[in-house]
């Protein structure tokens, strides 16, 4: 049996549980990266518990852990050298992670994690986080929850260089405090998924110019329903002059109305050294859902094939 696997990725299907896999995991000598990918099913709880317990032996070597759905055990408490954590949930409260201490954690990606659980996790992350990505796919936090999350980030993540999170217009002052607090920020991603409210581009651009650290050079604004006016972009670029050239990525519903004027505007500020890149792409909500679904299916098929042939080679 092979004992030199460092990267282990497993897709768990309902009722298809091979209890020989935990033994394979236990026998590895230097397991570093682990991913358990599955859609939560109450019928797989026992198998997932066996999988998680098989990682105890590797608690000191695991540096990357990716899990879909709630854990059956408290195995995360053992990962003292964990640097990268990916948690994908279903908005249920994960009480056990709220007091979880991860002193070596540097990168945290979460999707659909309950606000209280997420706040507790960030509070106990050890203060070394340099990358934090908070996303949602179905249910989105209200303004109060967003404010609370931003406050926790301000208090516990002074070393962030890359941050992506959910934002609403009414949280603009909270964003200002965050930008002042996170003085090493290089990349900022804002998810504005509010179908019934236009983004206030002028307020956002003003806060970015007046309060963001000089290190910021890449800005991603994803899914607002309205596009920024050309005069708003022009004012933003005028005020950005003298800083690091900005790379601006905007994804909006529909397309820019005045494309030629936009291209001329961007070209002008590129020649001045204000803009490094400007990437714009449009989406329709139904197309976005269909595209994401296709990507997920394609990705799962590819990963499943890779894992199948990997195991086939191991046991041949």
PDB file of C-alpha atoms in Angstrom:
ATOM      1  CA  UNK A   1       0.000   0.000   0.000  1.00  0.00           C
ATOM      2  CA  UNK A   2       1.279   3.474  -0.931  1.00  0.00           C
ATOM      3  CA  UNK A   3       2.378   5.544   2.082  1.00  0.00           C
ATOM      4  CA  UNK A   4       3.721   8.673   0.381  1.00  0.00           C
ATOM      5  CA  UNK A   5       0.501  10.572  -0.403  1.00  0.00           C
ATOM      6  CA  UNK A   6       0.770  14.261   0.538  1.00  0.00           C
ATOM      7  CA  UNK A   7      -2.374  15.586  -1.181  1.00  0.00           C
ATOM      8  CA  UNK A   8      -5.599  13.676  -0.560  1.00  0.00           C
ATOM      9  CA  UNK A   9      -8.936  14.669  -2.093  1.00  0.00           C
ATOM     10  CA  UNK A  10     -12.055  12.543  -1.718  1.00  0.00           C
ATOM     11  CA  UNK A  11     -15.555  13.035  -3.092  1.00  0.00           C
ATOM     12  CA  UNK A  12     -18.150  11.308  -0.935  1.00  0.00           C
ATOM     13  CA  UNK A  13     -21.327  10.095  -2.614  1.00  0.00           C
ATOM     14  CA  UNK A  14     -24.490   9.072  -0.776  1.00  0.00           C
ATOM     15  CA  UNK A  15     -24.430   5.387   0.222  1.00  0.00           C
ATOM     16  CA  UNK A  16     -21.082   4.849  -1.565  1.00  0.00           C
ATOM     17  CA  UNK A  17     -18.808   4.522   1.468  1.00  0.00           C
ATOM     18  CA  UNK A  18     -15.564   2.563   1.228  1.00  0.00           C
ATOM     19  CA  UNK A  19     -14.421   1.928   4.797  1.00  0.00           C
ATOM     20  CA  UNK A  20     -10.987   0.941   3.513  1.00  0.00           C
ATOM     21  CA  UNK A  21     -10.218   4.587   2.745  1.00  0.00           C
ATOM     22  CA  UNK A  22      -9.771   5.638   6.416  1.00  0.00           C
ATOM     23  CA  UNK A  23      -7.147   2.899   6.735  1.00  0.00           C
ATOM     24  CA  UNK A  24      -5.385   4.212   3.646  1.00  0.00           C
ATOM     25  CA  UNK A  25      -5.340   7.687   5.196  1.00  0.00           C
ATOM     26  CA  UNK A  26      -3.983   6.408   8.508  1.00  0.00           C
ATOM     27  CA  UNK A  27      -1.069   4.671   6.773  1.00  0.00           C
ATOM     28  CA  UNK A  28       0.292   7.808   5.121  1.00  0.00           C
ATOM     29  CA  UNK A  29       3.588   9.171   6.408  1.00  0.00           C
ATOM     30  CA  UNK A  30       3.401  12.864   5.476  1.00  0.00           C
ATOM     31  CA  UNK A  31      -0.161  13.953   4.741  1.00  0.00           C
ATOM     32  CA  UNK A  32      -0.297  17.719   4.161  1.00  0.00           C
ATOM     33  CA  UNK A  33      -3.384  18.680   2.144  1.00  0.00           C
ATOM     34  CA  UNK A  34      -6.801  17.086   2.716  1.00  0.00           C
ATOM     35  CA  UNK A  35     -10.166  17.712   1.025  1.00  0.00           C
ATOM     36  CA  UNK A  36     -13.419  15.910   1.810  1.00  0.00           C
ATOM     37  CA  UNK A  37     -15.938  17.027  -0.791  1.00  0.00           C
ATOM     38  CA  UNK A  38     -19.553  15.965  -0.515  1.00  0.00           C
ATOM     39  CA  UNK A  39     -23.117  17.147  -0.240  1.00  0.00           C
ATOM     40  CA  UNK A  40     -24.260  16.683   3.337  1.00  0.00           C
ATOM     41  CA  UNK A  41     -26.270  13.499   3.848  1.00  0.00           C
ATOM     42  CA  UNK A  42     -27.368  12.148   7.259  1.00  0.00           C
ATOM     43  CA  UNK A  43     -26.753   8.642   5.943  1.00  0.00           C
ATOM     44  CA  UNK A  44     -22.996   9.199   5.616  1.00  0.00           C
ATOM     45  CA  UNK A  45     -22.346  10.388   9.173  1.00  0.00           C
ATOM     46  CA  UNK A  46     -20.642   7.217  10.377  1.00  0.00           C
ATOM     47  CA  UNK A  47     -18.343   7.081   7.355  1.00  0.00           C
ATOM     48  CA  UNK A  48     -17.410  10.749   7.718  1.00  0.00           C
ATOM     49  CA  UNK A  49     -16.613  10.176  11.389  1.00  0.00           C
ATOM     50  CA  UNK A  50     -14.264   7.334  10.426  1.00  0.00           C
ATOM     51  CA  UNK A  51     -12.609   9.575   7.833  1.00  0.00           C
ATOM     52  CA  UNK A  52     -12.130  12.414  10.293  1.00  0.00           C
ATOM     53  CA  UNK A  53     -10.725  10.147  13.000  1.00  0.00           C
ATOM     54  CA  UNK A  54      -8.239   8.721  10.507  1.00  0.00           C
ATOM     55  CA  UNK A  55      -6.648  12.183  10.390  1.00  0.00           C
ATOM     56  CA  UNK A  56      -5.680  12.247  14.080  1.00  0.00           C
ATOM     57  CA  UNK A  57      -2.324  10.647  13.335  1.00  0.00           C
ATOM     58  CA  UNK A  58      -1.582  13.476  10.879  1.00  0.00           C
ATOM     59  CA  UNK A  59      -2.643  16.349  13.129  1.00  0.00           C
ATOM     60  CA  UNK A  60       0.854  17.864  13.151  1.00  0.00           C
ATOM     61  CA  UNK A  61       1.482  17.662   9.392  1.00  0.00           C
ATOM     62  CA  UNK A  62      -1.833  18.798   7.889  1.00  0.00           C
ATOM     63  CA  UNK A  63      -1.574  22.372   6.614  1.00  0.00           C
ATOM     64  CA  UNK A  64      -4.596  22.559   4.279  1.00  0.00           C
ATOM     65  CA  UNK A  65      -8.100  21.276   5.042  1.00  0.00           C
ATOM     66  CA  UNK A  66     -11.234  21.581   2.896  1.00  0.00           C
ATOM     67  CA  UNK A  67     -14.592  20.273   4.084  1.00  0.00           C
ATOM     68  CA  UNK A  68     -18.140  20.493   2.678  1.00  0.00           C
ATOM     69  CA  UNK A  69     -20.817  20.199   5.350  1.00  0.00           C
ATOM     70  CA  UNK A  70     -20.553  19.966   9.109  1.00  0.00           C
ATOM     71  CA  UNK A  71     -17.908  17.801  10.678  1.00  0.00           C
ATOM     72  CA  UNK A  72     -18.923  14.766  12.715  1.00  0.00           C
ATOM     73  CA  UNK A  73     -16.014  15.149  15.157  1.00  0.00           C
ATOM     74  CA  UNK A  74     -13.855  17.927  16.586  1.00  0.00           C
ATOM     75  CA  UNK A  75     -10.818  16.903  14.557  1.00  0.00           C
ATOM     76  CA  UNK A  76     -10.082  20.539  13.656  1.00  0.00           C
ATOM     77  CA  UNK A  77      -8.959  21.180  17.221  1.00  0.00           C
ATOM     78  CA  UNK A  78      -6.000  18.873  16.562  1.00  0.00           C
ATOM     79  CA  UNK A  79      -4.636  20.711  13.510  1.00  0.00           C
ATOM     80  CA  UNK A  80      -2.107  22.896  15.319  1.00  0.00           C
ATOM     81  CA  UNK A  81      -0.141  23.672  12.134  1.00  0.00           C
ATOM     82  CA  UNK A  82      -3.118  24.311   9.853  1.00  0.00           C
ATOM     83  CA  UNK A  83      -2.453  27.233   7.497  1.00  0.00           C
ATOM     84  CA  UNK A  84      -5.333  27.067   5.006  1.00  0.00           C
ATOM     85  CA  UNK A  85      -8.949  26.243   5.859  1.00  0.00           C
ATOM     86  CA  UNK A  86     -11.951  25.974   3.526  1.00  0.00           C
ATOM     87  CA  UNK A  87     -15.393  25.510   5.095  1.00  0.00           C
ATOM     88  CA  UNK A  88     -18.567  25.160   3.031  1.00  0.00           C
ATOM     89  CA  UNK A  89     -21.745  24.924   5.064  1.00  0.00           C
ATOM     90  CA  UNK A  90     -25.509  25.266   4.856  1.00  0.00           C
ATOM     91  CA  UNK A  91     -26.142  28.189   7.254  1.00  0.00           C
ATOM     92  CA  UNK A  92     -26.624  25.858  10.203  1.00  0.00           C
ATOM     93  CA  UNK A  93     -24.728  26.944  13.295  1.00  0.00           C
ATOM     94  CA  UNK A  94     -21.352  25.191  13.727  1.00  0.00           C
ATOM     95  CA  UNK A  95     -20.997  25.648  17.478  1.00  0.00           C
ATOM     96  CA  UNK A  96     -17.757  23.679  17.765  1.00  0.00           C
ATOM     97  CA  UNK A  97     -15.817  26.115  15.544  1.00  0.00           C
ATOM     98  CA  UNK A  98     -16.837  29.170  17.568  1.00  0.00           C
ATOM     99  CA  UNK A  99     -14.158  28.524  20.198  1.00  0.00           C
ATOM    100  CA  UNK A 100     -11.722  26.804  17.886  1.00  0.00           C
ATOM    101  CA  UNK A 101      -8.101  27.930  18.251  1.00  0.00           C
ATOM    102  CA  UNK A 102      -6.019  27.796  15.064  1.00  0.00           C
ATOM    103  CA  UNK A 103      -2.795  29.657  15.915  1.00  0.00           C
ATOM    104  CA  UNK A 104      -1.091  29.052  12.545  1.00  0.00           C
ATOM    105  CA  UNK A 105      -4.040  29.861  10.258  1.00  0.00           C
ATOM    106  CA  UNK A 106      -3.138  32.194   7.382  1.00  0.00           C
ATOM    107  CA  UNK A 107      -5.949  31.704   4.864  1.00  0.00           C
ATOM    108  CA  UNK A 108      -9.664  31.190   5.504  1.00  0.00           C
ATOM    109  CA  UNK A 109     -12.354  30.647   2.863  1.00  0.00           C
ATOM    110  CA  UNK A 110     -15.963  30.199   3.967  1.00  0.00           C
ATOM    111  CA  UNK A 111     -19.218  29.742   2.103  1.00  0.00           C
ATOM    112  CA  UNK A 112     -22.663  29.790   3.724  1.00  0.00           C
ATOM    113  CA  UNK A 113     -21.319  29.695   7.279  1.00  0.00           C
ATOM    114  CA  UNK A 114     -23.642  30.974  10.014  1.00  0.00           C
ATOM    115  CA  UNK A 115     -22.738  34.483  11.211  1.00  0.00           C
ATOM    116  CA  UNK A 116     -22.244  33.551  14.876  1.00  0.00           C
ATOM    117  CA  UNK A 117     -20.030  30.599  13.967  1.00  0.00           C
ATOM    118  CA  UNK A 118     -18.027  32.705  11.518  1.00  0.00           C
ATOM    119  CA  UNK A 119     -17.478  35.468  14.074  1.00  0.00           C
ATOM    120  CA  UNK A 120     -16.217  32.981  16.650  1.00  0.00           C
ATOM    121  CA  UNK A 121     -13.874  31.372  14.149  1.00  0.00           C
ATOM    122  CA  UNK A 122     -12.344  34.704  13.123  1.00  0.00           C
ATOM    123  CA  UNK A 123     -11.980  35.824  16.746  1.00  0.00           C
ATOM    124  CA  UNK A 124      -9.939  32.720  17.555  1.00  0.00           C
ATOM    125  CA  UNK A 125      -7.937  32.541  14.329  1.00  0.00           C
ATOM    126  CA  UNK A 126      -4.706  33.618  16.022  1.00  0.00           C
ATOM    127  CA  UNK A 127      -4.269  37.029  14.378  1.00  0.00           C
ATOM    128  CA  UNK A 128      -2.121  35.690  11.519  1.00  0.00           C
ATOM    129  CA  UNK A 129      -4.755  35.673   8.789  1.00  0.00           C
ATOM    130  CA  UNK A 130      -3.536  37.330   5.606  1.00  0.00           C
ATOM    131  CA  UNK A 131      -6.311  36.068   3.323  1.00  0.00           C
ATOM    132  CA  UNK A 132     -10.028  35.950   4.131  1.00  0.00           C
ATOM    133  CA  UNK A 133     -12.841  35.163   1.703  1.00  0.00           C
ATOM    134  CA  UNK A 134     -16.442  35.159   2.962  1.00  0.00           C
ATOM    135  CA  UNK A 135     -19.084  34.200   0.414  1.00  0.00           C
ATOM    136  CA  UNK A 136     -22.711  33.137   0.266  1.00  0.00           C
ATOM    137  CA  UNK A 137     -24.694  31.292  -2.382  1.00  0.00           C
ATOM    138  CA  UNK A 138     -28.324  31.206  -1.231  1.00  0.00           C
ATOM    139  CA  UNK A 139     -28.982  33.141   1.990  1.00  0.00           C
ATOM    140  CA  UNK A 140     -27.268  36.487   2.492  1.00  0.00           C
ATOM    141  CA  UNK A 141     -26.590  38.295   5.787  1.00  0.00           C
ATOM    142  CA  UNK A 142     -28.477  41.440   6.703  1.00  0.00           C
ATOM    143  CA  UNK A 143     -26.805  44.782   7.389  1.00  0.00           C
ATOM    144  CA  UNK A 144     -26.461  44.102  11.129  1.00  0.00           C
ATOM    145  CA  UNK A 145     -24.743  40.758  10.569  1.00  0.00           C
ATOM    146  CA  UNK A 146     -22.454  42.318   7.971  1.00  0.00           C
ATOM    147  CA  UNK A 147     -21.560  45.077  10.431  1.00  0.00           C
ATOM    148  CA  UNK A 148     -20.748  42.509  13.123  1.00  0.00           C
ATOM    149  CA  UNK A 149     -18.524  40.522  10.778  1.00  0.00           C
ATOM    150  CA  UNK A 150     -16.646  43.653   9.713  1.00  0.00           C
ATOM    151  CA  UNK A 151     -16.129  44.610  13.365  1.00  0.00           C
ATOM    152  CA  UNK A 152     -14.684  41.176  14.149  1.00  0.00           C
ATOM    153  CA  UNK A 153     -12.328  41.473  11.174  1.00  0.00           C
ATOM    154  CA  UNK A 154     -11.180  44.913  12.360  1.00  0.00           C
ATOM    155  CA  UNK A 155     -10.445  43.586  15.841  1.00  0.00           C
ATOM    156  CA  UNK A 156      -8.705  40.352  14.895  1.00  0.00           C
ATOM    157  CA  UNK A 157      -7.208  40.563  11.393  1.00  0.00           C
ATOM    158  CA  UNK A 158      -4.671  43.419  11.247  1.00  0.00           C
ATOM    159  CA  UNK A 159      -2.402  41.576   8.803  1.00  0.00           C
ATOM    160  CA  UNK A 160      -4.876  40.948   5.993  1.00  0.00           C
ATOM    161  CA  UNK A 161      -3.529  41.440   2.481  1.00  0.00           C
ATOM    162  CA  UNK A 162      -6.489  39.904   0.628  1.00  0.00           C
ATOM    163  CA  UNK A 163     -10.116  40.290   1.717  1.00  0.00           C
ATOM    164  CA  UNK A 164     -13.375  39.406  -0.046  1.00  0.00           C
ATOM    165  CA  UNK A 165     -16.721  39.786   1.694  1.00  0.00           C
ATOM    166  CA  UNK A 166     -20.390  40.745   1.406  1.00  0.00           C
ATOM    167  CA  UNK A 167     -21.310  44.431   1.540  1.00  0.00           C
ATOM    168  CA  UNK A 168     -24.354  46.718   1.554  1.00  0.00           C
ATOM    169  CA  UNK A 169     -24.622  50.492   1.099  1.00  0.00           C
ATOM    170  CA  UNK A 170     -25.509  51.043   4.750  1.00  0.00           C
ATOM    171  CA  UNK A 171     -22.216  49.416   5.797  1.00  0.00           C
ATOM    172  CA  UNK A 172     -20.072  52.075   4.132  1.00  0.00           C
ATOM    173  CA  UNK A 173     -18.864  53.540   7.456  1.00  0.00           C
ATOM    174  CA  UNK A 174     -18.017  50.057   8.698  1.00  0.00           C
ATOM    175  CA  UNK A 175     -16.005  49.550   5.519  1.00  0.00           C
ATOM    176  CA  UNK A 176     -14.181  52.813   6.201  1.00  0.00           C
ATOM    177  CA  UNK A 177     -13.119  51.584   9.653  1.00  0.00           C
ATOM    178  CA  UNK A 178     -11.959  48.298   8.165  1.00  0.00           C
ATOM    179  CA  UNK A 179      -9.835  50.020   5.516  1.00  0.00           C
ATOM    180  CA  UNK A 180      -8.186  52.173   8.164  1.00  0.00           C
ATOM    181  CA  UNK A 181      -7.517  49.169  10.386  1.00  0.00           C
ATOM    182  CA  UNK A 182      -6.178  46.781   7.718  1.00  0.00           C
ATOM    183  CA  UNK A 183      -3.110  48.708   6.621  1.00  0.00           C
ATOM    184  CA  UNK A 184      -1.533  45.870   4.620  1.00  0.00           C
ATOM    185  CA  UNK A 185      -4.514  45.261   2.350  1.00  0.00           C
ATOM    186  CA  UNK A 186      -3.564  44.723  -1.300  1.00  0.00           C
ATOM    187  CA  UNK A 187      -6.664  43.073  -2.764  1.00  0.00           C
ATOM    188  CA  UNK A 188     -10.272  43.890  -1.869  1.00  0.00           C
ATOM    189  CA  UNK A 189     -13.291  42.024  -3.216  1.00  0.00           C
ATOM    190  CA  UNK A 190     -16.817  43.248  -2.559  1.00  0.00           C
ATOM    191  CA  UNK A 191     -19.875  41.073  -3.171  1.00  0.00           C
ATOM    192  CA  UNK A 192     -22.910  43.292  -3.612  1.00  0.00           C
ATOM    193  CA  UNK A 193     -25.701  40.772  -4.163  1.00  0.00           C
ATOM    194  CA  UNK A 194     -28.751  42.946  -3.520  1.00  0.00           C
ATOM    195  CA  UNK A 195     -31.365  42.613  -6.250  1.00  0.00           C
ATOM    196  CA  UNK A 196     -33.630  45.422  -4.990  1.00  0.00           C
ATOM    197  CA  UNK A 197     -31.035  48.096  -4.230  1.00  0.00           C
ATOM    198  CA  UNK A 198     -28.606  50.003  -6.432  1.00  0.00           C
ATOM    199  CA  UNK A 199     -25.024  50.309  -5.298  1.00  0.00           C
ATOM    200  CA  UNK A 200     -23.976  53.805  -4.273  1.00  0.00           C
ATOM    201  CA  UNK A 201     -20.809  53.946  -6.356  1.00  0.00           C
ATOM    202  CA  UNK A 202     -19.903  57.506  -5.369  1.00  0.00           C
ATOM    203  CA  UNK A 203     -19.883  56.703  -1.642  1.00  0.00           C
ATOM    204  CA  UNK A 204     -17.887  53.535  -2.205  1.00  0.00           C
ATOM    205  CA  UNK A 205     -15.297  55.188  -4.430  1.00  0.00           C
ATOM    206  CA  UNK A 206     -14.936  58.111  -2.010  1.00  0.00           C
ATOM    207  CA  UNK A 207     -14.270  55.812   0.959  1.00  0.00           C
ATOM    208  CA  UNK A 208     -11.743  53.822  -1.057  1.00  0.00           C
ATOM    209  CA  UNK A 209      -9.829  56.955  -2.016  1.00  0.00           C
ATOM    210  CA  UNK A 210      -9.856  58.594   1.408  1.00  0.00           C
ATOM    211  CA  UNK A 211      -9.457  55.588   3.710  1.00  0.00           C
ATOM    212  CA  UNK A 212      -7.853  52.619   1.946  1.00  0.00           C
ATOM    213  CA  UNK A 213      -4.178  51.831   2.654  1.00  0.00           C
ATOM    214  CA  UNK A 214      -1.597  52.803   0.045  1.00  0.00           C
ATOM    215  CA  UNK A 215      -0.881  49.118  -0.493  1.00  0.00           C
ATOM    216  CA  UNK A 216      -4.311  48.523  -2.107  1.00  0.00           C
ATOM    217  CA  UNK A 217      -3.941  47.954  -5.844  1.00  0.00           C
ATOM    218  CA  UNK A 218      -6.667  45.489  -6.864  1.00  0.00           C
ATOM    219  CA  UNK A 219     -10.403  45.978  -6.467  1.00  0.00           C
ATOM    220  CA  UNK A 220     -13.123  43.481  -7.380  1.00  0.00           C
ATOM    221  CA  UNK A 221     -16.792  44.481  -7.251  1.00  0.00           C
ATOM    222  CA  UNK A 222     -19.107  41.598  -7.974  1.00  0.00           C
ATOM    223  CA  UNK A 223     -22.825  41.469  -8.910  1.00  0.00           C
ATOM    224  CA  UNK A 224     -24.242  44.969  -8.330  1.00  0.00           C
ATOM    225  CA  UNK A 225     -27.349  45.467 -10.474  1.00  0.00           C
ATOM    226  CA  UNK A 226     -26.327  48.950 -11.609  1.00  0.00           C
ATOM    227  CA  UNK A 227     -23.212  50.147 -13.376  1.00  0.00           C
ATOM    228  CA  UNK A 228     -21.109  53.120 -12.266  1.00  0.00           C
ATOM    229  CA  UNK A 229     -21.573  56.337 -14.199  1.00  0.00           C
ATOM    230  CA  UNK A 230     -18.623  57.396 -16.323  1.00  0.00           C
ATOM    231  CA  UNK A 231     -18.356  60.607 -14.302  1.00  0.00           C
ATOM    232  CA  UNK A 232     -18.089  58.514 -11.110  1.00  0.00           C
ATOM    233  CA  UNK A 233     -15.283  56.433 -12.607  1.00  0.00           C
ATOM    234  CA  UNK A 234     -13.517  59.566 -13.826  1.00  0.00           C
ATOM    235  CA  UNK A 235     -13.668  61.185 -10.388  1.00  0.00           C
ATOM    236  CA  UNK A 236     -12.420  57.977  -8.777  1.00  0.00           C
ATOM    237  CA  UNK A 237      -9.462  57.738 -11.147  1.00  0.00           C
ATOM    238  CA  UNK A 238      -8.653  61.442 -10.721  1.00  0.00           C
ATOM    239  CA  UNK A 239      -8.533  61.020  -6.957  1.00  0.00           C
ATOM    240  CA  UNK A 240      -6.557  57.767  -7.239  1.00  0.00           C
ATOM    241  CA  UNK A 241      -3.746  59.457  -9.158  1.00  0.00           C
ATOM    242  CA  UNK A 242      -0.412  59.300  -7.325  1.00  0.00           C
ATOM    243  CA  UNK A 243      -1.113  55.886  -5.805  1.00  0.00           C
ATOM    244  CA  UNK A 244      -0.264  52.407  -7.065  1.00  0.00           C
ATOM    245  CA  UNK A 245      -1.968  51.764 -10.421  1.00  0.00           C
ATOM    246  CA  UNK A 246      -5.342  50.163  -9.762  1.00  0.00           C
ATOM    247  CA  UNK A 247      -6.627  46.927 -11.273  1.00  0.00           C
ATOM    248  CA  UNK A 248     -10.408  47.195 -11.291  1.00  0.00           C
ATOM    249  CA  UNK A 249     -12.682  44.215 -11.949  1.00  0.00           C
ATOM    250  CA  UNK A 250     -16.416  44.871 -12.174  1.00  0.00           C
ATOM    251  CA  UNK A 251     -19.136  42.297 -12.782  1.00  0.00           C
ATOM    252  CA  UNK A 252     -22.562  43.813 -13.332  1.00  0.00           C
ATOM    253  CA  UNK A 253     -25.914  42.683 -14.642  1.00  0.00           C
ATOM    254  CA  UNK A 254     -26.078  43.691 -18.287  1.00  0.00           C
ATOM    255  CA  UNK A 255     -23.446  45.703 -20.104  1.00  0.00           C
ATOM    256  CA  UNK A 256     -22.021  49.202 -20.020  1.00  0.00           C
ATOM    257  CA  UNK A 257     -24.212  51.486 -22.106  1.00  0.00           C
ATOM    258  CA  UNK A 258     -21.507  53.750 -23.505  1.00  0.00           C
ATOM    259  CA  UNK A 259     -18.744  51.328 -24.335  1.00  0.00           C
ATOM    260  CA  UNK A 260     -16.711  53.611 -26.586  1.00  0.00           C
ATOM    261  CA  UNK A 261     -16.642  56.398 -24.013  1.00  0.00           C
ATOM    262  CA  UNK A 262     -15.710  53.861 -21.339  1.00  0.00           C
ATOM    263  CA  UNK A 263     -12.844  52.462 -23.417  1.00  0.00           C
ATOM    264  CA  UNK A 264     -11.587  55.980 -24.134  1.00  0.00           C
ATOM    265  CA  UNK A 265     -11.759  56.839 -20.434  1.00  0.00           C
ATOM    266  CA  UNK A 266      -9.864  53.719 -19.378  1.00  0.00           C
ATOM    267  CA  UNK A 267      -7.278  54.198 -22.115  1.00  0.00           C
ATOM    268  CA  UNK A 268      -6.653  57.748 -20.937  1.00  0.00           C
ATOM    269  CA  UNK A 269      -6.033  56.718 -17.334  1.00  0.00           C
ATOM    270  CA  UNK A 270      -3.914  53.751 -18.363  1.00  0.00           C
ATOM    271  CA  UNK A 271      -1.642  56.126 -20.260  1.00  0.00           C
ATOM    272  CA  UNK A 272      -1.383  58.255 -17.111  1.00  0.00           C
ATOM    273  CA  UNK A 273      -0.380  55.236 -15.024  1.00  0.00           C
ATOM    274  CA  UNK A 274      -3.505  55.441 -12.848  1.00  0.00           C
ATOM    275  CA  UNK A 275      -5.180  52.273 -14.146  1.00  0.00           C
ATOM    276  CA  UNK A 276      -3.255  49.048 -14.629  1.00  0.00           C
ATOM    277  CA  UNK A 277      -6.158  46.839 -15.728  1.00  0.00           C
ATOM    278  CA  UNK A 278      -9.880  47.284 -16.150  1.00  0.00           C
ATOM    279  CA  UNK A 279     -11.864  44.073 -16.539  1.00  0.00           C
ATOM    280  CA  UNK A 280     -15.610  44.188 -16.981  1.00  0.00           C
ATOM    281  CA  UNK A 281     -17.933  41.288 -17.581  1.00  0.00           C
ATOM    282  CA  UNK A 282     -21.699  41.126 -17.567  1.00  0.00           C
ATOM    283  CA  UNK A 283     -24.057  38.451 -16.347  1.00  0.00           C
ATOM    284  CA  UNK A 284     -27.719  37.584 -16.312  1.00  0.00           C
ATOM    285  CA  UNK A 285     -28.917  35.924 -13.111  1.00  0.00           C
ATOM    286  CA  UNK A 286     -30.245  32.782 -14.812  1.00  0.00           C
ATOM    287  CA  UNK A 287     -27.114  32.495 -16.925  1.00  0.00           C
ATOM    288  CA  UNK A 288     -24.987  32.900 -13.820  1.00  0.00           C
ATOM    289  CA  UNK A 289     -26.755  30.031 -12.029  1.00  0.00           C
ATOM    290  CA  UNK A 290     -26.542  27.788 -15.099  1.00  0.00           C
ATOM    291  CA  UNK A 291     -22.875  28.597 -15.615  1.00  0.00           C
ATOM    292  CA  UNK A 292     -22.018  27.875 -11.976  1.00  0.00           C
ATOM    293  CA  UNK A 293     -23.926  24.601 -12.086  1.00  0.00           C
ATOM    294  CA  UNK A 294     -22.061  23.482 -15.203  1.00  0.00           C
ATOM    295  CA  UNK A 295     -18.720  24.421 -13.667  1.00  0.00           C
ATOM    296  CA  UNK A 296     -19.498  22.454 -10.501  1.00  0.00           C
ATOM    297  CA  UNK A 297     -20.602  19.353 -12.425  1.00  0.00           C
ATOM    298  CA  UNK A 298     -17.575  19.517 -14.719  1.00  0.00           C
ATOM    299  CA  UNK A 299     -15.227  20.012 -11.784  1.00  0.00           C
ATOM    300  CA  UNK A 300     -16.723  17.124  -9.827  1.00  0.00           C
ATOM    301  CA  UNK A 301     -16.499  14.796 -12.832  1.00  0.00           C
ATOM    302  CA  UNK A 302     -12.856  15.696 -13.371  1.00  0.00           C
ATOM    303  CA  UNK A 303     -11.990  15.249  -9.709  1.00  0.00           C
ATOM    304  CA  UNK A 304     -13.881  11.979  -9.493  1.00  0.00           C
ATOM    305  CA  UNK A 305     -12.006  10.619 -12.503  1.00  0.00           C
ATOM    306  CA  UNK A 306      -8.653  11.713 -11.088  1.00  0.00           C
ATOM    307  CA  UNK A 307      -9.369  10.092  -7.738  1.00  0.00           C
ATOM    308  CA  UNK A 308     -10.618   6.869  -9.362  1.00  0.00           C
ATOM    309  CA  UNK A 309      -7.528   6.462 -11.489  1.00  0.00           C
ATOM    310  CA  UNK A 310      -5.329   7.480  -8.576  1.00  0.00           C
ATOM    311  CA  UNK A 311      -6.724   4.687  -6.424  1.00  0.00           C
ATOM    312  CA  UNK A 312      -6.581   2.277  -9.352  1.00  0.00           C
ATOM    313  CA  UNK A 313      -2.873   2.955  -9.749  1.00  0.00           C
ATOM    314  CA  UNK A 314      -2.278   2.591  -6.029  1.00  0.00           C
ATOM    315  CA  UNK A 315      -3.837  -0.831  -5.786  1.00  0.00           C
ATOM    316  CA  UNK A 316      -2.557  -2.241  -9.090  1.00  0.00           C
TER     317      UNK A 316
END
